[in-house]
Short mmCIF file of C-alpha atoms in Angstrom, two decimals:
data_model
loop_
_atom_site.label_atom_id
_atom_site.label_comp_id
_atom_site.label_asym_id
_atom_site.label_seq_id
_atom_site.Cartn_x
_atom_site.Cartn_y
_atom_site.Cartn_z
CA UNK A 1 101.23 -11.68 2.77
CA UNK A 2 98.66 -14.24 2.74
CA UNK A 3 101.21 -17.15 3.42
CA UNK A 4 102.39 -14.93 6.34
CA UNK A 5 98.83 -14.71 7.81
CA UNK A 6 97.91 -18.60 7.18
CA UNK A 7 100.89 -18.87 9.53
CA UNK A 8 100.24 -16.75 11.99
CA UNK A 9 96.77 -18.28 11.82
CA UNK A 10 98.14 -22.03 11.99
CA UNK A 11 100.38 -21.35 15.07
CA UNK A 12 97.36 -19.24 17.05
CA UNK A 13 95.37 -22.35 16.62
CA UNK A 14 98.06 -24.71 17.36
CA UNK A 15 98.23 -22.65 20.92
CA UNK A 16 95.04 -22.59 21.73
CA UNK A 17 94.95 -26.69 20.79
CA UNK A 18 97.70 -27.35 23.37
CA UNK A 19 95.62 -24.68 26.07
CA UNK A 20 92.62 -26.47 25.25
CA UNK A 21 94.50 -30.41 26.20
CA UNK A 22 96.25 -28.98 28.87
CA UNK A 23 93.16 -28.12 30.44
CA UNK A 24 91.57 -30.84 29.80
CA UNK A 25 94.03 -33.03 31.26
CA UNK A 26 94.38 -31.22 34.29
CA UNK A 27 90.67 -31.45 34.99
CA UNK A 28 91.28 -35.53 34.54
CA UNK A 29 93.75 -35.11 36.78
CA UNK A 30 92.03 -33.14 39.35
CA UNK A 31 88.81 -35.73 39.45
CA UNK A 32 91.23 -38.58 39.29
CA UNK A 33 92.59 -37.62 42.80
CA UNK A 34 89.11 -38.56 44.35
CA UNK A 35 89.02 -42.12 42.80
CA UNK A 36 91.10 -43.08 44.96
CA UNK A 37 92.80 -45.59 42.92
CA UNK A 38 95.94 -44.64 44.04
CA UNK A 39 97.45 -42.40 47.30
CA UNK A 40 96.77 -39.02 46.88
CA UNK A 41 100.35 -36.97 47.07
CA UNK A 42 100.43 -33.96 49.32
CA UNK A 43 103.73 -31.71 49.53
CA UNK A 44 103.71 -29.10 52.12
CA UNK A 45 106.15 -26.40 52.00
CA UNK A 46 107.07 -24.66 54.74
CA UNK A 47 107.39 -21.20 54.78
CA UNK A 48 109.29 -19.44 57.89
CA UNK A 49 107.95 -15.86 58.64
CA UNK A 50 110.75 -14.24 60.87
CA UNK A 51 112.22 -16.49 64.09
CA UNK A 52 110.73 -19.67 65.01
CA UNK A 53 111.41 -22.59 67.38
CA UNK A 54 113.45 -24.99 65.77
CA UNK A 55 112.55 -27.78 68.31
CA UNK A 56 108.69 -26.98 67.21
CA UNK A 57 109.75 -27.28 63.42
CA UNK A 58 111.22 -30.65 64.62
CA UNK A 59 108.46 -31.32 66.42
CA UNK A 60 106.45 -30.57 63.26
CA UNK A 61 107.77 -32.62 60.83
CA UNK A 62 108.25 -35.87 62.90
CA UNK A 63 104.55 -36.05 63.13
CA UNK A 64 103.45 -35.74 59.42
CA UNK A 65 103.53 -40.01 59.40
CA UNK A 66 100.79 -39.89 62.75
CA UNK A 67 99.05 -38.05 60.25
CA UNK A 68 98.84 -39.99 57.07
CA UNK A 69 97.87 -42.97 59.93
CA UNK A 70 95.30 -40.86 60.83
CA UNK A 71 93.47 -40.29 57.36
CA UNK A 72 94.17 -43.88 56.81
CA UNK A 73 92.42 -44.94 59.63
CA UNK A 74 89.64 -42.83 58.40
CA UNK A 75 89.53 -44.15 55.02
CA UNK A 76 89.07 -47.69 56.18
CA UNK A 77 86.51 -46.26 58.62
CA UNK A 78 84.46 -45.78 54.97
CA UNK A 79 85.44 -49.38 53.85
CA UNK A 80 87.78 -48.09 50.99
CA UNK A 81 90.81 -51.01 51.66
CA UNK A 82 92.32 -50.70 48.82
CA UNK A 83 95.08 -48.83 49.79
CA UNK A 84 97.17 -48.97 53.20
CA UNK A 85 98.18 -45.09 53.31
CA UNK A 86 95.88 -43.19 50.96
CA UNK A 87 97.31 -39.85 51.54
CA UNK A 88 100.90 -39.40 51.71
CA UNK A 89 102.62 -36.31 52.32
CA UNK A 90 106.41 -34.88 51.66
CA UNK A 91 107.46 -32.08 53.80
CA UNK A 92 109.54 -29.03 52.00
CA UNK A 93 111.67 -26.40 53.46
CA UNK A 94 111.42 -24.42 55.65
CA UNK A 95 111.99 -21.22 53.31
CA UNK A 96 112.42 -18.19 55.52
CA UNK A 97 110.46 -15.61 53.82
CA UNK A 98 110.22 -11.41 54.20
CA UNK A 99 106.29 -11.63 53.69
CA UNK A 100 103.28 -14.13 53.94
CA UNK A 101 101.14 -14.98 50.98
CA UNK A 102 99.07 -12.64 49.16
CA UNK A 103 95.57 -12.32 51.38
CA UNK A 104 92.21 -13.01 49.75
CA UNK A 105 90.82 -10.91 47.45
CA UNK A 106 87.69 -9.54 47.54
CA UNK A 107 84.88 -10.78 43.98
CA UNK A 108 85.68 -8.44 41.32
CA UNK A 109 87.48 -9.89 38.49
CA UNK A 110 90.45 -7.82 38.33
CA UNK A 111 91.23 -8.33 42.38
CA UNK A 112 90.81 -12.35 41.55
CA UNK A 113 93.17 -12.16 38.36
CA UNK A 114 95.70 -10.17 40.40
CA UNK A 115 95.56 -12.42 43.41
CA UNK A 116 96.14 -15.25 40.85
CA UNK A 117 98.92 -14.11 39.66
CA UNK A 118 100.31 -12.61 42.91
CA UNK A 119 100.14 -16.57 44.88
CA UNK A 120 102.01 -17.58 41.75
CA UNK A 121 104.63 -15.68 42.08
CA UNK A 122 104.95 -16.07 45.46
CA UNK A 123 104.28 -20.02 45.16
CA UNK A 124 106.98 -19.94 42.48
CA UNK A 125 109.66 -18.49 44.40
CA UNK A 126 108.79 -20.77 47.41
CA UNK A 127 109.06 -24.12 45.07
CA UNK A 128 112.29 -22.84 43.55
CA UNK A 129 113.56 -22.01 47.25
CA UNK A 130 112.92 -25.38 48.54
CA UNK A 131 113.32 -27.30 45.53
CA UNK A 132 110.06 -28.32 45.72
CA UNK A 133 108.78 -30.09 42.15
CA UNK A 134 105.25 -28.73 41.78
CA UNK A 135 104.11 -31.07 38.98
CA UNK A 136 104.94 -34.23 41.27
CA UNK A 137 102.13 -33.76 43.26
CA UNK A 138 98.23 -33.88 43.58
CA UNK A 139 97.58 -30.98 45.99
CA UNK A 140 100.53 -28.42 47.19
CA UNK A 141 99.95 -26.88 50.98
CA UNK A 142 101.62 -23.62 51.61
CA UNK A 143 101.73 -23.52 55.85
CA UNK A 144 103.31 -19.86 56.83
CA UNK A 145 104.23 -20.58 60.60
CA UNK A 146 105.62 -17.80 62.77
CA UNK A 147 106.21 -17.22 66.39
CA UNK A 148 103.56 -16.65 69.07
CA UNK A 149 103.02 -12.89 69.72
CA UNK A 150 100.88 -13.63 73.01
CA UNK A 151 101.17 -16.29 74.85
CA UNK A 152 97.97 -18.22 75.60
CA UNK A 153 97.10 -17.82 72.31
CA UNK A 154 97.10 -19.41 69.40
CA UNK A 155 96.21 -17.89 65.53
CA UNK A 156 95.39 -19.91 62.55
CA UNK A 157 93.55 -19.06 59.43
CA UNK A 158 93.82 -20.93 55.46
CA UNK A 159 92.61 -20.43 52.46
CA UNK A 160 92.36 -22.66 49.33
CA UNK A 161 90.83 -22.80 45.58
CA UNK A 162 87.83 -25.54 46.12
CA UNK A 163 88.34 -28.43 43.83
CA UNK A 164 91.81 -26.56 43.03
CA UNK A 165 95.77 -27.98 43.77
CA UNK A 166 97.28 -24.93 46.01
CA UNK A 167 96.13 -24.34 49.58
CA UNK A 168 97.92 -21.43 52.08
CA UNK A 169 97.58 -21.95 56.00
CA UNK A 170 98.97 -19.74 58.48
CA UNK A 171 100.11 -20.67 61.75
CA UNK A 172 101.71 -19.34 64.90
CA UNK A 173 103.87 -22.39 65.89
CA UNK A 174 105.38 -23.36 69.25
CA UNK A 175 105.64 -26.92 70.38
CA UNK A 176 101.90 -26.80 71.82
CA UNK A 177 100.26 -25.61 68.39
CA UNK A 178 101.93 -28.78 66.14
CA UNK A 179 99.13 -30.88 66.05
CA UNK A 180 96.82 -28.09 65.56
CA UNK A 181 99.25 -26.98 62.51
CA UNK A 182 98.32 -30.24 61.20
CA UNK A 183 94.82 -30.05 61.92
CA UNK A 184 95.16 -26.73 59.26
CA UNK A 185 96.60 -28.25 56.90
CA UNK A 186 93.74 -31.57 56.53
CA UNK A 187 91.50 -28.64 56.20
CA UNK A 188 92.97 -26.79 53.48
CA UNK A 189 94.20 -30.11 51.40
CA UNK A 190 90.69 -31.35 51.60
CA UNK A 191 89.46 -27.90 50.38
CA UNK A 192 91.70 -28.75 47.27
CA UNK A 193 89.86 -32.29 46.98
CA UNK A 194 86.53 -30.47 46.30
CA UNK A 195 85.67 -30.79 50.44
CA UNK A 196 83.32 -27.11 51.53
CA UNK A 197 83.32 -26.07 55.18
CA UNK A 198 81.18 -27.48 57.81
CA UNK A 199 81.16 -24.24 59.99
CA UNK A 200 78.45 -21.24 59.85
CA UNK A 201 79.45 -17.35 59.55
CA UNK A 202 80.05 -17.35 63.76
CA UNK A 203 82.72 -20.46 63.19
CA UNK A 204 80.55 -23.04 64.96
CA UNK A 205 80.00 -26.41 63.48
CA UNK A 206 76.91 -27.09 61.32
CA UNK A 207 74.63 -29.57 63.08
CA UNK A 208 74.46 -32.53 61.52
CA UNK A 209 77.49 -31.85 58.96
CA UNK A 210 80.17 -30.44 60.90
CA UNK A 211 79.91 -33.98 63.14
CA UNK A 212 81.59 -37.16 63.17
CA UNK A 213 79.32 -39.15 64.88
CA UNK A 214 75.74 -37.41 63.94
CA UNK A 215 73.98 -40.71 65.21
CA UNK A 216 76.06 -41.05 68.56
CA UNK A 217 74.11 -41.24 71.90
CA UNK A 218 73.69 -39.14 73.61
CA UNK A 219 75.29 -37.43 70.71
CA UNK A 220 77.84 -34.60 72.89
CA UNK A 221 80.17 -34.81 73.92
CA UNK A 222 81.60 -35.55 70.45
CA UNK A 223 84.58 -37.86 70.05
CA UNK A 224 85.92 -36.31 67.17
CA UNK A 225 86.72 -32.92 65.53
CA UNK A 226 85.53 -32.72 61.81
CA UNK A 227 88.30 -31.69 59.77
CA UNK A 228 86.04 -29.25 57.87
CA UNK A 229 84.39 -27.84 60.78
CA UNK A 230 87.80 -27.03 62.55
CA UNK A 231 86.35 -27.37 65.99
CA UNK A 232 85.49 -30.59 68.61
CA UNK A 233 81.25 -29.82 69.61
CA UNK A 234 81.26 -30.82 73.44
CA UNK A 235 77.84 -29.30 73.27
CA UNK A 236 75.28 -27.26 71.52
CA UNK A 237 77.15 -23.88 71.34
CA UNK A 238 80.21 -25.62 73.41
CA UNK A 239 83.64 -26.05 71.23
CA UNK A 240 86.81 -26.51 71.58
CA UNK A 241 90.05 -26.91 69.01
CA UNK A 242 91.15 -29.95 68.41
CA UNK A 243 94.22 -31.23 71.19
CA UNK A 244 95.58 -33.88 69.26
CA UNK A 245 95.30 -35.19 65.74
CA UNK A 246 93.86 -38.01 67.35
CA UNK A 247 90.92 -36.04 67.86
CA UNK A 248 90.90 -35.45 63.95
CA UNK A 249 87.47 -37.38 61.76
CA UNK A 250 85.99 -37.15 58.79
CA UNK A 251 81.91 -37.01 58.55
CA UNK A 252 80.17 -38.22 56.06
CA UNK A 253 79.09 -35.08 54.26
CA UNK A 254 82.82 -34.75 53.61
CA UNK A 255 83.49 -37.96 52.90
CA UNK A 256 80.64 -38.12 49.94
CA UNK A 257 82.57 -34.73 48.41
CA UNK A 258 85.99 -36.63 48.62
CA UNK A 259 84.90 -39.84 47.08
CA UNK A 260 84.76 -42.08 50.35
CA UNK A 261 81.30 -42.77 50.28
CA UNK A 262 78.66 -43.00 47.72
CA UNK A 263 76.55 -39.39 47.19
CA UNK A 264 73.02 -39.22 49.13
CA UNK A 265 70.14 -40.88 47.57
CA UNK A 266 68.08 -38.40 46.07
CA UNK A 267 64.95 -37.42 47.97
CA UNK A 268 61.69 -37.95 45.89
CA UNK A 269 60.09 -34.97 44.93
CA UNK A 270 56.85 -34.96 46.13
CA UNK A 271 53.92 -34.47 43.77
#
């Protein structure tokens, strides 16, 4: 009985051993992705919700290299030369699906553990349906596209675990919204890099963090749309979505929380 229990005891701890390592190596793993000592690898699956234009999906896919330019150019914008394309992504799919991703939950612990489990699942059978290798990449972005249901209007939202390696964003796609559907997903992979929004509760851009060019003059029109802050600030209280991943920047409060520029000095307390 006792050799039975030593066993049972041995292999318990021999479980939670490999739990604690795994952990512990996919925290390393997580931080290493903001060293930047090597590209960051992005997949992004796509995930068909009913009907969609398959000249859009083209459309979509052909510009995924504009947009590794784009956070190159970027990067170098913070001095980091070090590498020519520092985010590189592989495009998955698309998996035609029956339902979208499981929506937020609300702060209780048992709506967070079910809404855990519930995106695995669903990420699961998305991976296995495109054949998409989860553990080859740094950051895994989910974008749910469906068709326009009014015309002149275009819906996005995303969601992602801060600091975490899964990010869902939902778009209606046509041919007009694809660079906007890229826009979407910047956002929700830099969530996964550790980067926090740079909009208030009303969706406008935080003055000075949700700019580009903070120290511009005159400083509006802005040039640029911050990636975090989803919109372009033309003036105080005057925004408009980004037209063209061209339009796409990254401001320096982002850029400290992704590891392209060195953190704030700390302001002296006074005495």
């Amino acid at each position: 009985m006792r050799t039975a229990s030593r066993i049972r005891l041995a292999i318990l701890v021999g479980l939670l051993a490999i739990t604690v390592l795994w952990a512990l190596h996919d925290i390393y793993s997580r931080r290493a992705r903001t060293e930047w000592e090597r590209p960051v690898s992005v997949a992004v699956a796509l995930v068909q919700l009913g009907p969609v234009d398959q000249s859009a999906l083209d459309a979509l896919r052909a510009r995924f290299p504009a947009l590794e330019a784009r956070f190159a150019s970027e990067y170098h914008r913070y001095g980091r030369g070090q590498l020519a394309r520092p985010v590189t992504f592989t495009v998955y799919g698309p998996v035609n699906v029956d339902r979208s991703a499981p929506d937020d939950p609300d702060a209780s612990i048992p709506s967070l553990a079910q809404h855990a489990y519930d995106l695995w699942r669903w990420t699961r059978a998305v991976d296995e349906g495109s054949a998409l290798p989860a553990r080859d990449f740094d950051s895994r972005i989910y974008l749910v596209v469906r068709a326009p249901r009014d015309r002149g209007r275009q819906w996005v939202e995303g969601s992602s675990e801060l600091g975490g390696r899964v990010g869902v964003a939902r778009v209606e796609l046509d041919v007009s919204a694809v660079d906007l559907a890229l826009f979407v997903v910047s956002h929700e992979f830099l969530h996964t890099l550790g980067a926090s929004d740079k909009y208030d509760v009303t969706g406008r851009a935080l003055i000075p963090d949700g700019l580009v060019e903070p120290d511009r003059i005159p400083r509006f029109p802005q040039r640029y749309a911050e990636v975090m802050a989803r919109n372009l600030v033309l003036a105080p209280g005057d925004e408009r979505p980004p037209e063209s991943i061209a339009e796409l920047g990254v401001g320096i409060a982002t850029a400290r929380e992704i590891g392209w520029a060195p953190q704030a000095p700390a302001t002296p307390q006074g005495r």
